[in-house]
CSV table of C-alpha atoms in Angstrom, one decimal:
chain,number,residue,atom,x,y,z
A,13,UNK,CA,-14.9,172.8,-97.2
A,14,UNK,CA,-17.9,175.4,-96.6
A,15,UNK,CA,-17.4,178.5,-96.5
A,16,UNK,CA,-17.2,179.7,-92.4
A,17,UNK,CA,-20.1,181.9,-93.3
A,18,UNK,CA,-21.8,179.9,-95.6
A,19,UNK,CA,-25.6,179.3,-94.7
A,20,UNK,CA,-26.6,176.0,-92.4
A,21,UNK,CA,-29.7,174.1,-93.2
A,22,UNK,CA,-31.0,171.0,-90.9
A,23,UNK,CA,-34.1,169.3,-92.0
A,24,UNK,CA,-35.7,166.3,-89.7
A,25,UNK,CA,-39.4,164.7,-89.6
A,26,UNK,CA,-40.0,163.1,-86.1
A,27,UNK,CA,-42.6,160.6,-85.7
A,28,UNK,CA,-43.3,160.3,-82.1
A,29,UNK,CA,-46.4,158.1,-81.7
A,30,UNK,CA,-48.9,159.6,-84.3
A,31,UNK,CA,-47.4,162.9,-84.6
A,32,UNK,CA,-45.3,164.0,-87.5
A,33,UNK,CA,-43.2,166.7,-86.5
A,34,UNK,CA,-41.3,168.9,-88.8
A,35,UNK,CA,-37.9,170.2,-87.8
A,36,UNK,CA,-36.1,173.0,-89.9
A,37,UNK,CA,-32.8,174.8,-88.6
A,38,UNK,CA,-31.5,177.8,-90.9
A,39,UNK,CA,-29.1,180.0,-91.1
A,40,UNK,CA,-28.5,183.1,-93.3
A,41,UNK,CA,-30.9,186.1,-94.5
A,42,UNK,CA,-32.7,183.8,-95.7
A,43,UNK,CA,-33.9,181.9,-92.9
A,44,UNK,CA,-36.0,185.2,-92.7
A,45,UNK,CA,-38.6,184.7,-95.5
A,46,UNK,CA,-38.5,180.7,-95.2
A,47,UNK,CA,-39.8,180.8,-91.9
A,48,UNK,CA,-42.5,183.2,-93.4
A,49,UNK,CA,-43.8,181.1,-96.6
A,50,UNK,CA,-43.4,178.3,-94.4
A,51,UNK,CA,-46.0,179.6,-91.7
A,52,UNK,CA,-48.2,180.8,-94.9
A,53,UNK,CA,-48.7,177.2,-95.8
A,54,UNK,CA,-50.8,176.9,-92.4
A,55,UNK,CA,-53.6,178.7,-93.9
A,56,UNK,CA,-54.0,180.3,-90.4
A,57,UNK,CA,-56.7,183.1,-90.1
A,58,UNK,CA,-54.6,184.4,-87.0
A,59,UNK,CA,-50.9,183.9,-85.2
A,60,UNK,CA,-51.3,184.2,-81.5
A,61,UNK,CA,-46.9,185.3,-80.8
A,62,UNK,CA,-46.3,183.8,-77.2
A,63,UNK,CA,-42.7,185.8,-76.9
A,64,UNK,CA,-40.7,187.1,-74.0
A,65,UNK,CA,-40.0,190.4,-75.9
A,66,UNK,CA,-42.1,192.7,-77.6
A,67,UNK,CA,-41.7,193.0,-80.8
A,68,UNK,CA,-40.6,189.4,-80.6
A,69,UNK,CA,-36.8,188.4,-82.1
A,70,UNK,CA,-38.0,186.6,-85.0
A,71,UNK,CA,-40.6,187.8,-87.9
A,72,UNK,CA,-43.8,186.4,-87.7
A,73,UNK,CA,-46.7,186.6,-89.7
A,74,UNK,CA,-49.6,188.6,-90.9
A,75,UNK,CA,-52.5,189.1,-88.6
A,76,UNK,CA,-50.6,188.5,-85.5
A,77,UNK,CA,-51.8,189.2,-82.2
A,78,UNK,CA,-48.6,189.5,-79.8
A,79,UNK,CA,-48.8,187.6,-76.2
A,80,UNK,CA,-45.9,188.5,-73.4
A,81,UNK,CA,-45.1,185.7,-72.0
A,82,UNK,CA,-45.6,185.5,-68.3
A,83,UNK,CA,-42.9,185.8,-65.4
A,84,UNK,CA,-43.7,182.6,-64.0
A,85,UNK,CA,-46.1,180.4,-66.3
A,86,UNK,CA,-49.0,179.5,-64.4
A,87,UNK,CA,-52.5,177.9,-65.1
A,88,UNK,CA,-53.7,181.6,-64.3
A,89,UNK,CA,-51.1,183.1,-66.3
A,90,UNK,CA,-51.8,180.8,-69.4
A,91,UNK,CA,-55.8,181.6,-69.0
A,92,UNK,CA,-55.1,185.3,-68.7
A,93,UNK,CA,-53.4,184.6,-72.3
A,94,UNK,CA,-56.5,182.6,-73.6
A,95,UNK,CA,-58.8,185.5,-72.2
A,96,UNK,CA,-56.6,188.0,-74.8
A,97,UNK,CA,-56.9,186.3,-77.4
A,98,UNK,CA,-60.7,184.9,-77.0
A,99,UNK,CA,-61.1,189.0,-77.0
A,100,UNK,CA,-59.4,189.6,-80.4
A,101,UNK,CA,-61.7,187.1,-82.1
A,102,UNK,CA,-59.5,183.8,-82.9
A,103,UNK,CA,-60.8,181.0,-84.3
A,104,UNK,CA,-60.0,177.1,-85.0
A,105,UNK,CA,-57.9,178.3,-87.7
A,106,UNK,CA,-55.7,180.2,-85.2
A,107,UNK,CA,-52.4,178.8,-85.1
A,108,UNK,CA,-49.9,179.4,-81.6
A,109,UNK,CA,-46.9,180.6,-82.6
A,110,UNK,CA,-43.7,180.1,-79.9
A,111,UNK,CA,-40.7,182.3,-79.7
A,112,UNK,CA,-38.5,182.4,-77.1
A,113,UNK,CA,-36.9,180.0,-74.6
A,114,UNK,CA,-37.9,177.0,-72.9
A,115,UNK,CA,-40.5,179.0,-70.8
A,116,UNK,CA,-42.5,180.8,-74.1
A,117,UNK,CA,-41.8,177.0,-75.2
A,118,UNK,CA,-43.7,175.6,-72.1
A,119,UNK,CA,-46.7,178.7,-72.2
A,120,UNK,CA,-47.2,178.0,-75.8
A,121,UNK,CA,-47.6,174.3,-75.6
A,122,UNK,CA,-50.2,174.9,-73.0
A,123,UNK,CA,-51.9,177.8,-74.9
A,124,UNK,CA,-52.2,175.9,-77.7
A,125,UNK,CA,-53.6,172.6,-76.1
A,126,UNK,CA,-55.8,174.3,-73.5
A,127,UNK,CA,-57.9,176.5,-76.3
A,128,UNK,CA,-60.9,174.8,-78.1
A,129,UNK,CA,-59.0,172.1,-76.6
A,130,UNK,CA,-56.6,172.4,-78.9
A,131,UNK,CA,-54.5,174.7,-81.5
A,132,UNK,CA,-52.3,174.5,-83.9
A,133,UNK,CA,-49.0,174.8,-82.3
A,134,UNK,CA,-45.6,176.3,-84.0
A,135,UNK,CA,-42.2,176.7,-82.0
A,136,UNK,CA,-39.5,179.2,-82.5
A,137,UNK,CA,-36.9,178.4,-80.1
A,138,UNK,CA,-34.8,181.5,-80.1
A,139,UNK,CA,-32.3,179.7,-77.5
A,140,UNK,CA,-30.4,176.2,-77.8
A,141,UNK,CA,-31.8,174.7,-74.7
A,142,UNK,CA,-35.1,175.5,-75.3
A,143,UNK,CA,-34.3,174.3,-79.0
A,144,UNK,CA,-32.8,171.1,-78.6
A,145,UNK,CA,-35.5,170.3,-75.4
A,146,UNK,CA,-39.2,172.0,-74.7
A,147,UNK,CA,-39.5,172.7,-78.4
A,148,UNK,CA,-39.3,169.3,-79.3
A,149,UNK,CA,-41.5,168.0,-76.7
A,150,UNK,CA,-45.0,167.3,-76.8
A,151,UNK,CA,-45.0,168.2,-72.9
A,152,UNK,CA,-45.7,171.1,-71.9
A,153,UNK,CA,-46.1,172.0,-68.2
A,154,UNK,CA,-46.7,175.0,-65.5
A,155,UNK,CA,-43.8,176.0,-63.7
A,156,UNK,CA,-44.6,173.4,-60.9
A,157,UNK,CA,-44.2,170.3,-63.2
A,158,UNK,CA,-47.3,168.5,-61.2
A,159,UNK,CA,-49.9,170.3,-64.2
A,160,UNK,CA,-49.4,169.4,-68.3
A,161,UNK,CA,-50.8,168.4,-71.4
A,162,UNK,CA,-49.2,166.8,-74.7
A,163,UNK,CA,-49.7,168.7,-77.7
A,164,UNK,CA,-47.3,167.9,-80.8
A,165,UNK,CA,-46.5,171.2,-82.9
A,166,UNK,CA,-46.6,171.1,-86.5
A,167,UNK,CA,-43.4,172.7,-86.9
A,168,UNK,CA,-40.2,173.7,-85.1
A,169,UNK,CA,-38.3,176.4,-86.8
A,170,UNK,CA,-35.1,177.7,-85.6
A,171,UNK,CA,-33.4,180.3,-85.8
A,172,UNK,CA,-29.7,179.9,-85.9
A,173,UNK,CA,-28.8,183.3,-86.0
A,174,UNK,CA,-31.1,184.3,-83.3
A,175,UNK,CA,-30.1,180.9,-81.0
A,176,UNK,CA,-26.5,182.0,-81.2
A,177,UNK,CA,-26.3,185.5,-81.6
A,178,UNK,CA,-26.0,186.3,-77.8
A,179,UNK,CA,-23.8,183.3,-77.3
A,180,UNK,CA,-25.0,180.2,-76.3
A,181,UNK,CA,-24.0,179.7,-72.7
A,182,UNK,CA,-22.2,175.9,-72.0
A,183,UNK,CA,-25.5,175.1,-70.3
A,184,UNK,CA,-27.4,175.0,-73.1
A,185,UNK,CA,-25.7,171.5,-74.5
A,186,UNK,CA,-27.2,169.9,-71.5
A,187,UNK,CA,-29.5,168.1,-73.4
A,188,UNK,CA,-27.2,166.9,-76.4
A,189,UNK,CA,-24.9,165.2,-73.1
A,190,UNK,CA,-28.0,163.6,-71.5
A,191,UNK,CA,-29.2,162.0,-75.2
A,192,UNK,CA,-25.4,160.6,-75.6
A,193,UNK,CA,-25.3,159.7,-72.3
A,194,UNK,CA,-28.5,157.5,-72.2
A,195,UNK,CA,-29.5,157.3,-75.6
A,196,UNK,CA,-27.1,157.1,-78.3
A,197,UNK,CA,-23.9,156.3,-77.1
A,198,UNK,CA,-22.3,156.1,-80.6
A,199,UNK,CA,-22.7,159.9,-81.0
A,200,UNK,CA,-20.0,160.3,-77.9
A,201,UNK,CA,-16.7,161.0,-79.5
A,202,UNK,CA,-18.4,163.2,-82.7
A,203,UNK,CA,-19.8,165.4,-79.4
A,204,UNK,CA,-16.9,165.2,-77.3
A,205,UNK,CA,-15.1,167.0,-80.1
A,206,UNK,CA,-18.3,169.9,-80.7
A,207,UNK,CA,-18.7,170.7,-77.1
A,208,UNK,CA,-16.5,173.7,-75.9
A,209,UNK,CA,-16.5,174.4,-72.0
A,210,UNK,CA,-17.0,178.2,-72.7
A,211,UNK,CA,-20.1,177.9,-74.7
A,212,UNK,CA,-20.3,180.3,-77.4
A,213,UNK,CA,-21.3,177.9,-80.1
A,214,UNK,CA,-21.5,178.7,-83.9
A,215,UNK,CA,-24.4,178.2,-86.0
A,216,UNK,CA,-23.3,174.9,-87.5
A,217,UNK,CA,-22.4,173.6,-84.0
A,218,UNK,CA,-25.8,174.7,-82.9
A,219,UNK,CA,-27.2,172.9,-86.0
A,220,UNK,CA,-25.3,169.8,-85.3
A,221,UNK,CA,-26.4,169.5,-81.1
A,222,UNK,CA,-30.1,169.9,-82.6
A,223,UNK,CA,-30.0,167.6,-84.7
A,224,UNK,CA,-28.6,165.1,-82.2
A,225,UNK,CA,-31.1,165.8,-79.6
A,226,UNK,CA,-33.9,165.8,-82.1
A,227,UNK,CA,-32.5,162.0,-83.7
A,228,UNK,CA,-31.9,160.6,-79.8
A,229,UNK,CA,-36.0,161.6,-79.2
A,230,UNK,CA,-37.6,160.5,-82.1
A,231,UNK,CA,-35.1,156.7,-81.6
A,232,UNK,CA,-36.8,156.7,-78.0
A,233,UNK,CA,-40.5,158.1,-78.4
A,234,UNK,CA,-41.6,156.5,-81.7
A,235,UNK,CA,-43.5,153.9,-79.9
A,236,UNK,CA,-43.8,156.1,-76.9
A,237,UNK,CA,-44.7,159.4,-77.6
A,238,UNK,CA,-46.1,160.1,-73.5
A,239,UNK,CA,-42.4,159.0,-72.3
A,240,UNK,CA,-43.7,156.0,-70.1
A,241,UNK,CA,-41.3,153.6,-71.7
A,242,UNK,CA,-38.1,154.1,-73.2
A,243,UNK,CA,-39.0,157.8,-73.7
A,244,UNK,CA,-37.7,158.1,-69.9
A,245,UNK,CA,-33.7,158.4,-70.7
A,246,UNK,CA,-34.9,161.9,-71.5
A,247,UNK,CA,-35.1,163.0,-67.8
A,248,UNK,CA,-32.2,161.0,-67.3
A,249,UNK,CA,-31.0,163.2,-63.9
A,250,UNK,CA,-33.4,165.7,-64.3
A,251,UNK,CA,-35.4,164.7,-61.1
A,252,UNK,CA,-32.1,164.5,-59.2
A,253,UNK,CA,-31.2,167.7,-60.8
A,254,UNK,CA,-34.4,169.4,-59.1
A,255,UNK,CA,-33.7,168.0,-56.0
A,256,UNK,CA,-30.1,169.6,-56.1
A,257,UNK,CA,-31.4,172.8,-57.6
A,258,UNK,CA,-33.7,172.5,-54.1
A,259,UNK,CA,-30.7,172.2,-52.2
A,260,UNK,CA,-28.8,175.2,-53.6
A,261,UNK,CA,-31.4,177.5,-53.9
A,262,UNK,CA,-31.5,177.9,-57.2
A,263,UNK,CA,-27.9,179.0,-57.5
A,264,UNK,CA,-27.5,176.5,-60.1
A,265,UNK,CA,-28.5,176.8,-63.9
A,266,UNK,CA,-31.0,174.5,-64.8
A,267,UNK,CA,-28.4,172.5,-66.8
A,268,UNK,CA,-25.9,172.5,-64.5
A,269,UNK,CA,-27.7,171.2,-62.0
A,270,UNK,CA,-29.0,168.7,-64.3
A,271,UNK,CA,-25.3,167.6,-65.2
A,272,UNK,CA,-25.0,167.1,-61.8
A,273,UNK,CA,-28.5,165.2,-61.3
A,274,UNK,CA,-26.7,162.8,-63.9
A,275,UNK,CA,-23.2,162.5,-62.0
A,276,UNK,CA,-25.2,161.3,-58.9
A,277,UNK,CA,-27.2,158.7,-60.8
A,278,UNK,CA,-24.2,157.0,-62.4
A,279,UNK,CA,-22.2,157.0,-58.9
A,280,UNK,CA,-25.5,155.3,-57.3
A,281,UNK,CA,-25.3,153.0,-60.7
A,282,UNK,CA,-21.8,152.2,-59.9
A,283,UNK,CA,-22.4,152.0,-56.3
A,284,UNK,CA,-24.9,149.2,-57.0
A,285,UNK,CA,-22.9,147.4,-59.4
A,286,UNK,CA,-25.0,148.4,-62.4
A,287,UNK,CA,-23.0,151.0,-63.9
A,288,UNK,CA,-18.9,150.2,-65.3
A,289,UNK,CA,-16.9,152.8,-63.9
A,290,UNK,CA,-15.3,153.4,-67.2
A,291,UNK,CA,-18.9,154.7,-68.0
A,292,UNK,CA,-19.1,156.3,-65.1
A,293,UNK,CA,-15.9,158.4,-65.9
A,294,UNK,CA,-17.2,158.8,-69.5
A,295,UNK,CA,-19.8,160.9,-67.7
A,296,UNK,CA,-17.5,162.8,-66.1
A,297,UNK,CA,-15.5,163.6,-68.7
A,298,UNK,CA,-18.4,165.0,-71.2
A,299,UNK,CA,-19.9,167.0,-68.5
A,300,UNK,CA,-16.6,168.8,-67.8
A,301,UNK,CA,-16.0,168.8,-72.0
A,302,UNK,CA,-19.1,171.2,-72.1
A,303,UNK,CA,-18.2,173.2,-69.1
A,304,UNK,CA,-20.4,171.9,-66.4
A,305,UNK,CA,-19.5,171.6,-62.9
A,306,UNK,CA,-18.7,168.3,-62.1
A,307,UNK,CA,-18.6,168.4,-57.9
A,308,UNK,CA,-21.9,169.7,-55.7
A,309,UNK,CA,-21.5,173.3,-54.8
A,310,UNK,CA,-19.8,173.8,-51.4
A,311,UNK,CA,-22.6,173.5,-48.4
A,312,UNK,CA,-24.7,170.9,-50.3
A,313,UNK,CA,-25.2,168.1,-47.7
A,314,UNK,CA,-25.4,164.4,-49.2
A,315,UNK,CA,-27.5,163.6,-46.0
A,316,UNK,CA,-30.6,166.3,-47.0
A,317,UNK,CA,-30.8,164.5,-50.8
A,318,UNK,CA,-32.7,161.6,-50.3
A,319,UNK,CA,-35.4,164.6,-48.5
A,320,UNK,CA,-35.1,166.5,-51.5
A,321,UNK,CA,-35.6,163.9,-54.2
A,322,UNK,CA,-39.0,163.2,-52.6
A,323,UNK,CA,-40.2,166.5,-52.7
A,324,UNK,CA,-38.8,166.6,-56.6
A,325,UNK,CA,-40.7,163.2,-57.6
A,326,UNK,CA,-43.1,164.6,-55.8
A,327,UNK,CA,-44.0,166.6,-58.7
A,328,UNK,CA,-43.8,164.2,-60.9
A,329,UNK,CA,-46.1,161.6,-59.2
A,330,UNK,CA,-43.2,158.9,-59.4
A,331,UNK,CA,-40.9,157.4,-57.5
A,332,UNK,CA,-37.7,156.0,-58.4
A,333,UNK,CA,-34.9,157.0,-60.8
A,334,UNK,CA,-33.5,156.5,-64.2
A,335,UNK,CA,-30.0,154.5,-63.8
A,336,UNK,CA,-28.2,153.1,-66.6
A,337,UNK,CA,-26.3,150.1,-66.5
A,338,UNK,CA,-24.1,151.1,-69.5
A,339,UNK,CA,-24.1,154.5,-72.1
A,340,UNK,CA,-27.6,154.4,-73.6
A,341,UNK,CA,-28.6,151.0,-72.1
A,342,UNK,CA,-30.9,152.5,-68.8
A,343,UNK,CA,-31.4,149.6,-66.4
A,344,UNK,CA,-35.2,148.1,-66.7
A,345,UNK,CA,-37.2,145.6,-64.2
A,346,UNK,CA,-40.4,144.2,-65.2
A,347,UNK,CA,-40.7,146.6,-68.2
A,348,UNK,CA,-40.3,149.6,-66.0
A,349,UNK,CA,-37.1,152.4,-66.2
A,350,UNK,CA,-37.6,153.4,-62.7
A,351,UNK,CA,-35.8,152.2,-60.4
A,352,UNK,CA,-36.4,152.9,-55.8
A,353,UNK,CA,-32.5,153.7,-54.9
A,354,UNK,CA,-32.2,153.3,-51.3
A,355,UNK,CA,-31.2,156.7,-49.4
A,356,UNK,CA,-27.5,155.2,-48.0
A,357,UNK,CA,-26.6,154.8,-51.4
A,358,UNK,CA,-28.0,157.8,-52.5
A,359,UNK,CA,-25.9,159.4,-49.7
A,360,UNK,CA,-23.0,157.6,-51.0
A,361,UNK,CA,-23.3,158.9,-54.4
A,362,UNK,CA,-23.8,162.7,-53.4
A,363,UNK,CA,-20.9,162.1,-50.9
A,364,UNK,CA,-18.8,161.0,-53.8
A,365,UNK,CA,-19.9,164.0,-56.0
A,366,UNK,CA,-18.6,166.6,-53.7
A,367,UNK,CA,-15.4,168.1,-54.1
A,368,UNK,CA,-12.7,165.7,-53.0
A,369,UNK,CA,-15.2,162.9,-53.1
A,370,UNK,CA,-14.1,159.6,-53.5
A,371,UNK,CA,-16.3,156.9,-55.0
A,372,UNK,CA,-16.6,153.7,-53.0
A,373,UNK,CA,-18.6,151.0,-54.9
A,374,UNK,CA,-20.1,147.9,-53.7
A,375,UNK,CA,-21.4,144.7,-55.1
A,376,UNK,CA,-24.8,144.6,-54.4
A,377,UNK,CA,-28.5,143.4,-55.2
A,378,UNK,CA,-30.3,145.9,-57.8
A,379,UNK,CA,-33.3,147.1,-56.5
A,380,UNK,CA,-36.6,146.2,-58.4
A,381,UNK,CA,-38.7,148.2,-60.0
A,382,UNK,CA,-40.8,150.8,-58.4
A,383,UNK,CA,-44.5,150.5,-58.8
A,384,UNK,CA,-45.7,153.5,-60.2
């Protein structure tokens, strides 16, 4: 057996679409200087450090030219950053260096796309959600969600010392639950016994729900690096998630109100006869494994949902919802992962999510696709 504080090392390549992405995780004083020789193989004349701190958490590189990132991340906020560093002389060879959470993530991916229409992009997740989501992805988007751009990053280094050092709250296994959930179902009883409802995960745990998350997106966006296909199950209940977060005013973690976004889509899966209700449970019974909540906060009202996941799609430019009709098999119509749920069964499903709710399912025909 290792060692409790032996060092962790996690090494992936992801291939989504033509993009090879390399994915290092370390532990140790040595993570330190790897993540230095490795950014020294970029043959970068400059490193533009998109960070929320200054100095930022992690080391960087030589010739760096530090970047705050912005309060809210805007496409004025992100040219404001462009304007910096057109100003300190970068070039081609520039390479956009990450570190932070999912929102230096987000700014960096757009940094790094938007200039000369397109940097070299590094990420340094310095949290687990934005490590085992927005680091990974090659969508980046202002705070609104309606305005992106894909950009792949050569590299995604983290930092396990620095993603766990401030303990990692239970919200930031969101996205491990979602990719069991609606991707790889056979990694359900190996998370069930990582996830701890207080959070607080070790650097090996950490390693262990990034790797998951990272395996889960590279089975789905392979073949569909933009997420139009099968890429989907990885908003499975975010856009119901927003629509909550709506609801509650923002009194909810992103996570949590994500978990929730997911409890709502199984009971309307269920509801419509897609869903077993032994899967249903099974989502249940994860979410509250990682410490989520697993009822709709007190004043939510199922009948102002349906409003709420219009203005959420909304953003998106989509209607319809990811439903699955069993653990990592999402229901699909004519090719397409969204499906229109009707609002009386959306009601039904928020209804049920409530405290004290009681699920009532029905036998019913599945809607059909939506048409994008």
């Amino acid at each position: 057996m290792a060692h409790p504080t032996a060092a962790v090392a996690l090494d992936r390549l992801l291939q989504t679409g033509g993009a090879a992405v390399r994915l290092l995780a370390r532990s140790g004083p040595a993570a330190r200087g790897e993540l230095a020789r490795t950014l020294a193989t970029l043959n970068a004349d400059r490193f533009l450090v998109v960070a929320e701190s200054d100095p930022p958490p992690e080391p960087t590189a030589p010739n760096a030219l530090p970047l705050r990132t912005p309060a809210a991340t805007t496409l004025r906020s992100v040219e404001r950053l462009a304007e910096q560093a057109l100003a300190a002389g970068i070039t081609r060879r520039t390479v956009v260096l990450g570190v932070g959470g999912p929102r230096t993530s987000d700014t960096a991916g757009l940094l790094a796309a938007l200039v000369f229409n397109g940097l070299r992009l590094v990420q340094v997740p310095t949290t687990l959600a934005a490590a085992c989501g927005p680091a990974l992805s090659l969508r980046h988007t202002v705070g609104s969600g309606v305005l992106g751009v894909w950009q792949a990053p050569e590299l995604v280094f983290c930092p396990l010392d620095a993603i766990t050092a401030a303990g990692v709250p239970a919200a930031g296994a969101i996205d491990a639950v979602r990719s069991v959930l609606a991707v790889c179902p056979a990694g359900y009883a190996a998370l069930d016994a990582l996830l701890r409802p207080e959070g607080g995960y070790r650097q090996r745990e950490a390693a262990a729900l990034i790797a998951l998350c990272a395996d889960a997106r590279a089975a789905v966006t392979g073949y569909d690096p933009l997420e139009r296909g099968p890429g989907r199950a990885l908003g499975y209940g975010r856009t119901l998630g927003r629509a909550i977060g709506l609801l509650t005013g923002g009194a909810l973690r992103a996570g949590e109100a994500d978990g929730l976004g997911m409890l709502v889509a199984a009971r309307a899966a269920a509801h419509l006869g897609l869903l077993p209700l032994a899967d249903e449970r099974a989502h249940r019974e994860l979410l509250r494994r990682a410490g989520m909540p697993v009822a709709l906060p007190p004043g939510v009202d199922p009948a102002d949902l349906p409003g709420a996941l219009r203005l959420a799609a909304g953003r998106d430019g989509e209607r319809g919802l990811v439903l699955l009709e069993g653990l990592g098999r999402p229901y699909c119509a004519d090719g397409s992962l969204l499906t229109e749920v009707d609002e009386r069964t959306l009601r039904a499903a928020a209804d049920a999510v409530r405290p004290g709710g009681i699920p009532r399912s029905r036998r019913a025909g599945v809607p059909a696709r939506c048409e994008s």
